[in-house]
CSV table of C-alpha atoms in Angstrom, one decimal:
chain,number,residue,atom,x,y,z
A,29,MET,CA,122.1,-43.7,13.4
A,30,ASN,CA,120.9,-41.3,16.4
A,31,ARG,CA,118.7,-38.8,14.7
A,32,THR,CA,119.5,-35.9,17.3
A,33,LEU,CA,123.3,-36.5,16.6
A,34,LEU,CA,122.7,-36.6,13.0
A,35,LEU,CA,120.9,-33.3,12.8
A,36,LEU,CA,123.5,-31.5,15.2
A,37,SER,CA,126.3,-32.8,13.0
A,38,VAL,CA,124.6,-31.1,9.8
A,39,PHE,CA,124.1,-27.8,11.8
A,40,CYS,CA,127.5,-27.7,13.3
A,41,ILE,CA,129.7,-29.3,10.7
A,42,ALA,CA,129.3,-25.9,8.8
A,43,LEU,CA,131.5,-24.5,11.5
A,44,ILE,CA,134.4,-26.4,9.9
A,45,THR,CA,134.3,-23.6,7.1
A,46,GLN,CA,135.7,-20.9,9.6
A,47,SER,CA,139.4,-21.6,8.8
A,48,CYS,CA,142.1,-20.2,6.5
A,49,SER,CA,145.8,-19.5,6.5
A,50,LYS,CA,147.0,-18.2,9.8
A,51,LYS,CA,148.2,-14.9,10.8
A,52,THR,CA,148.1,-13.2,14.2
A,53,ILE,CA,145.0,-11.3,14.9
A,54,PRO,CA,145.5,-7.9,15.9
A,55,LEU,CA,143.7,-6.6,19.2
A,56,THR,CA,142.1,-3.1,19.1
A,57,GLU,CA,140.2,-1.5,21.8
A,58,TYR,CA,136.8,-0.5,20.6
A,59,GLU,CA,135.0,2.3,22.6
A,60,VAL,CA,131.4,2.1,21.8
A,61,GLU,CA,128.2,2.6,23.3
A,62,SER,CA,125.9,-0.6,23.6
A,63,ASP,CA,123.4,0.9,21.4
A,64,GLU,CA,126.1,1.5,18.8
A,65,LEU,CA,127.4,-2.1,18.8
A,66,ILE,CA,128.9,-3.1,15.5
A,67,ILE,CA,129.9,-6.8,15.3
A,68,ASP,CA,132.7,-7.8,12.9
A,69,GLU,CA,131.3,-10.4,10.8
A,70,ALA,CA,132.9,-12.2,8.0
A,71,SER,CA,132.3,-13.4,4.4
A,72,PHE,CA,133.7,-15.0,1.3
A,73,ASP,CA,132.8,-16.2,-2.1
A,74,TYR,CA,134.2,-20.0,-2.2
A,75,PHE,CA,135.7,-22.1,0.7
A,76,SER,CA,137.4,-25.5,0.4
A,77,GLY,CA,139.1,-27.3,3.4
A,78,LYS,CA,139.5,-30.2,5.8
A,79,ALA,CA,139.2,-30.5,9.4
A,80,ASN,CA,139.0,-32.9,12.2
A,81,MET,CA,135.9,-33.6,14.4
A,82,TYR,CA,135.5,-35.4,17.6
A,83,PHE,CA,131.9,-36.5,18.6
A,84,LYS,CA,130.9,-37.4,22.3
A,85,ASP,CA,127.5,-38.7,22.8
A,86,GLU,CA,126.1,-39.9,26.3
A,87,GLY,CA,124.0,-42.0,24.3
A,88,ARG,CA,127.0,-44.0,23.0
A,89,ARG,CA,129.6,-45.8,24.5
A,90,LYS,CA,132.4,-44.8,22.1
A,91,ASP,CA,133.6,-41.4,21.1
A,92,VAL,CA,134.0,-40.8,17.5
A,93,LYS,CA,136.6,-39.0,15.4
A,94,ALA,CA,135.7,-37.7,11.7
A,95,GLN,CA,137.6,-36.3,9.1
A,96,ALA,CA,135.7,-33.7,6.9
A,97,THR,CA,136.4,-32.4,3.6
A,98,ILE,CA,134.2,-29.2,2.9
A,99,ARG,CA,133.3,-27.0,-0.1
A,100,MET,CA,131.1,-24.1,0.2
A,101,ARG,CA,129.8,-21.4,-2.4
A,102,LYS,CA,128.4,-18.3,-0.4
A,103,ASP,CA,124.6,-18.1,-0.2
A,104,SER,CA,124.3,-21.1,-2.3
A,105,VAL,CA,125.6,-24.7,-1.0
A,106,ILE,CA,127.7,-26.5,1.5
A,107,TRP,CA,129.2,-29.6,0.4
A,108,ILE,CA,130.6,-32.2,3.0
A,109,ASN,CA,132.4,-35.6,2.7
A,110,LEU,CA,132.8,-37.4,6.1
A,111,LYS,CA,135.0,-40.4,7.2
A,112,ALA,CA,135.0,-41.6,10.6
A,113,GLY,CA,135.5,-44.6,12.8
A,114,GLY,CA,132.8,-46.4,15.0
A,115,GLY,CA,130.3,-46.9,12.1
A,116,VAL,CA,128.4,-43.8,12.9
A,117,ILE,CA,128.9,-41.6,10.2
A,118,GLN,CA,131.8,-43.5,8.4
A,119,GLY,CA,131.7,-43.2,4.7
A,120,GLY,CA,129.0,-40.4,4.6
A,121,LYS,CA,128.4,-37.1,2.8
A,122,ALA,CA,126.0,-34.2,2.8
A,123,LEU,CA,124.5,-31.4,0.8
A,124,ILE,CA,123.3,-28.2,2.3
A,125,ASN,CA,121.4,-25.9,0.0
A,126,ARG,CA,118.7,-23.3,0.3
A,127,ASP,CA,115.7,-25.7,-0.1
A,128,SER,CA,116.9,-28.8,1.8
A,129,ILE,CA,119.6,-30.9,3.5
A,130,CYS,CA,120.5,-34.5,2.2
A,131,ILE,CA,122.7,-36.7,4.1
A,132,VAL,CA,124.2,-40.0,2.7
A,133,ASN,CA,125.4,-42.9,4.8
A,134,ASP,CA,127.4,-45.1,2.6
A,135,VAL,CA,127.8,-47.7,5.6
A,136,ASP,CA,124.3,-48.5,5.6
A,137,LYS,CA,123.3,-47.6,2.1
A,138,GLU,CA,120.8,-45.1,3.2
A,139,TYR,CA,120.0,-41.5,3.0
A,140,TYR,CA,118.1,-38.6,4.6
A,141,VAL,CA,116.3,-35.6,3.3
A,142,PHE,CA,115.3,-32.9,5.6
A,143,THR,CA,113.5,-29.4,4.8
A,144,TYR,CA,114.1,-26.7,6.9
A,145,GLU,CA,110.7,-27.0,8.2
A,146,ASP,CA,111.7,-30.4,9.7
A,147,LEU,CA,114.6,-28.9,11.3
A,148,SER,CA,112.6,-25.8,12.7
A,149,LYS,CA,110.3,-28.4,14.5
A,150,GLU,CA,113.5,-30.5,15.8
A,151,PHE,CA,115.0,-27.5,17.3
A,152,ASN,CA,111.7,-25.8,17.9
A,153,PHE,CA,113.5,-22.7,16.0
A,154,ASP,CA,113.1,-21.1,12.7
A,155,MET,CA,115.9,-22.8,10.9
A,156,ASN,CA,117.0,-22.0,7.2
A,157,TYR,CA,120.2,-22.0,5.1
A,158,ASP,CA,121.3,-18.6,6.2
A,159,ILE,CA,121.3,-19.4,9.9
A,160,ILE,CA,123.5,-22.4,8.9
A,161,GLN,CA,125.7,-20.3,6.9
A,162,SER,CA,126.0,-17.8,9.6
A,163,ALA,CA,127.1,-20.2,12.4
A,164,ALA,CA,129.6,-21.5,9.8
A,165,LEU,CA,131.3,-18.2,9.6
A,166,GLY,CA,131.0,-17.0,13.3
A,167,ASN,CA,128.2,-14.7,12.5
A,168,LEU,CA,125.2,-13.8,14.1
A,169,ILE,CA,122.5,-16.4,13.3
A,170,MET,CA,119.6,-13.8,14.0
A,171,LEU,CA,119.0,-10.5,12.2
A,172,ARG,CA,119.5,-7.5,14.7
A,173,LYS,CA,116.3,-5.7,15.9
A,174,LEU,CA,115.8,-2.5,17.6
A,175,ASP,CA,114.3,-4.3,20.7
A,176,ASP,CA,117.4,-6.6,21.2
A,177,ASP,CA,118.9,-6.2,24.6
A,178,VAL,CA,122.8,-5.4,24.8
A,179,ASP,CA,124.6,-5.4,28.1
A,180,LYS,CA,128.3,-4.5,28.7
A,181,LEU,CA,130.1,-7.1,30.7
A,182,LYS,CA,133.8,-7.3,31.8
A,183,GLY,CA,135.4,-8.2,28.3
A,184,PHE,CA,132.3,-8.7,26.5
A,185,PHE,CA,129.0,-7.1,24.9
A,186,LEU,CA,126.0,-9.5,25.5
A,187,LEU,CA,123.5,-9.3,22.7
A,188,LYS,CA,120.4,-11.2,23.9
A,189,GLN,CA,117.7,-12.1,21.1
A,190,GLN,CA,114.4,-13.9,21.1
A,191,SER,CA,112.6,-16.0,18.6
A,192,GLY,CA,109.5,-17.6,20.1
A,193,THR,CA,110.4,-19.7,23.0
A,194,VAL,CA,114.0,-19.6,22.1
A,195,THR,CA,116.6,-17.1,23.6
A,196,VAL,CA,119.9,-16.6,21.9
A,197,SER,CA,122.6,-15.0,24.0
A,198,ASN,CA,125.7,-13.9,21.9
A,199,TYR,CA,128.8,-12.9,23.7
A,200,ILE,CA,131.1,-10.4,21.6
A,201,ASN,CA,134.5,-9.6,22.4
A,202,ASP,CA,134.9,-6.0,23.3
A,203,ARG,CA,138.4,-5.9,21.8
A,204,THR,CA,138.0,-7.7,18.5
A,205,MET,CA,134.3,-7.3,18.3
A,206,LYS,CA,134.0,-10.9,17.3
A,207,LEU,CA,131.5,-13.3,18.4
A,208,GLU,CA,133.2,-16.0,20.8
A,209,ARG,CA,130.0,-17.7,22.3
A,210,LEU,CA,126.5,-18.4,21.2
A,211,ILE,CA,123.9,-20.0,23.6
A,212,MET,CA,120.3,-20.9,22.4
A,213,LYS,CA,118.0,-22.0,25.1
A,214,GLU,CA,114.6,-23.4,24.3
A,215,SER,CA,112.5,-22.8,27.4
A,216,GLU,CA,109.7,-25.5,27.0
A,217,SER,CA,112.0,-28.2,26.6
A,218,ASN,CA,115.2,-26.7,28.4
A,219,ASN,CA,117.3,-27.9,25.4
A,220,VAL,CA,120.3,-25.9,25.2
A,221,LEU,CA,122.9,-25.4,22.3
A,222,THR,CA,126.1,-23.8,23.0
A,223,ILE,CA,128.8,-22.8,20.4
A,224,THR,CA,132.1,-21.5,21.2
A,225,TYR,CA,134.5,-20.1,18.7
A,226,GLY,CA,138.2,-19.7,19.4
A,227,ASN,CA,141.8,-19.5,17.9
A,228,PHE,CA,141.0,-16.4,15.9
A,229,GLN,CA,143.5,-15.8,13.0
A,230,VAL,CA,143.4,-13.2,10.3
A,231,VAL,CA,143.0,-14.3,6.6
A,232,GLY,CA,143.7,-11.3,4.2
A,233,ASP,CA,141.4,-8.8,5.5
A,234,LYS,CA,139.2,-11.2,7.4
A,235,VAL,CA,139.1,-12.8,10.8
A,236,PHE,CA,138.0,-16.4,11.3
A,237,PRO,CA,137.8,-19.0,14.3
A,238,TYR,CA,140.0,-22.0,13.6
A,239,ASN,CA,138.6,-23.9,16.4
A,240,GLY,CA,134.7,-24.5,17.5
A,241,ASN,CA,133.2,-26.3,20.3
A,242,ILE,CA,129.4,-27.4,20.2
A,243,ASP,CA,127.6,-28.7,23.1
A,244,LEU,CA,123.9,-29.7,22.9
A,245,VAL,CA,122.1,-30.7,26.2
A,246,TYR,CA,118.7,-32.0,25.0
A,247,LYS,CA,115.6,-33.8,26.3
A,248,THR,CA,114.9,-37.6,25.6
A,249,LEU,CA,112.5,-40.2,27.3
A,250,GLY,CA,115.4,-41.2,29.5
A,251,GLY,CA,116.2,-37.7,30.7
A,252,LEU,CA,118.8,-34.9,29.8
A,253,LEU,CA,121.6,-36.1,27.6
A,254,ASN,CA,124.6,-34.3,26.2
A,255,THR,CA,126.3,-34.5,23.0
A,256,SER,CA,129.7,-32.5,22.2
A,257,ILE,CA,131.4,-31.8,18.9
A,258,GLN,CA,134.9,-30.5,18.8
A,259,ILE,CA,136.2,-28.9,15.6
A,260,GLU,CA,139.8,-28.6,14.6
A,261,TYR,CA,140.8,-26.9,11.5
A,262,SER,CA,143.9,-28.7,9.6
A,263,LYS,CA,143.8,-27.1,6.0
A,264,ALA,CA,141.7,-24.3,4.4
A,265,GLU,CA,141.5,-22.1,1.3
A,266,MET,CA,139.2,-19.2,0.2
A,267,GLY,CA,138.9,-17.2,-2.7
A,268,ASP,CA,136.8,-16.6,-6.4
A,269,LYS,CA,137.8,-19.8,-8.0
A,270,GLU,CA,134.7,-21.9,-8.7
A,271,LEU,CA,134.6,-25.3,-7.0
A,272,ASN,CA,132.7,-28.7,-8.1
A,273,PHE,CA,129.8,-29.6,-5.8
A,274,LYS,CA,128.9,-33.1,-7.5
A,275,PHE,CA,126.7,-35.0,-5.3
A,276,ASN,CA,124.8,-38.4,-6.4
A,277,ILE,CA,122.9,-41.0,-4.4
A,278,PRO,CA,123.0,-44.5,-5.6
A,279,LYS,CA,119.7,-46.1,-6.5
A,280,LYS,CA,120.1,-48.9,-4.5
A,281,TYR,CA,120.3,-46.7,-1.2
A,282,GLU,CA,117.1,-46.5,1.0
A,283,ARG,CA,115.3,-43.3,2.1
A,284,LYS,CA,114.8,-43.3,5.7
């Protein structure tokens, strides 16, 4: 299993939790100064849903389509069950909590456990549960700071943030005040992660992106490669009803 694809899958599969019942999003013209930028960020208690994912990786000959079932409890846990063709992540599951991430590959009878320290070293960026959850909701993955740069572009506000060697560029629609594109660039490796949110719909009094596209250009021994993942919502619900997050690893499975 491609380690980079594995980690990227965990990081962005949470984006599937962006969806719920459809209504048309109202467009409002916001007249605000750049230093008064207020972004419309979403929140919920419990989520459950299904989505299709499409993986494309230059390191593999075939593209992969996966179906995912997701459950989420805010600020606590993200539970994922995966089924896919091509033998990459067919028959797998993942549990993302505040301490670590566990991925089980039922095809090869093996499992992986990553701490956020592991992920931080992999991406050269300070990773934690809150960042993954924020990405899932289409919210900012970094806290706002007084010295963050904000520019007004045609149709967007551009919020730039810095964490060590990583620059995060956030493009916020100036009509909806929703984050539509996030670009992370690591200066030393030139690795670039781009997340694009689309098909925004209203759920109750909240607005969520139904579609997500993730592109990762990353450095390998053979040069720069590109991995992309497209996410399309199919069914989702949210509310305050408690969900089951049962997760177990068979004893015969080998830890990798």
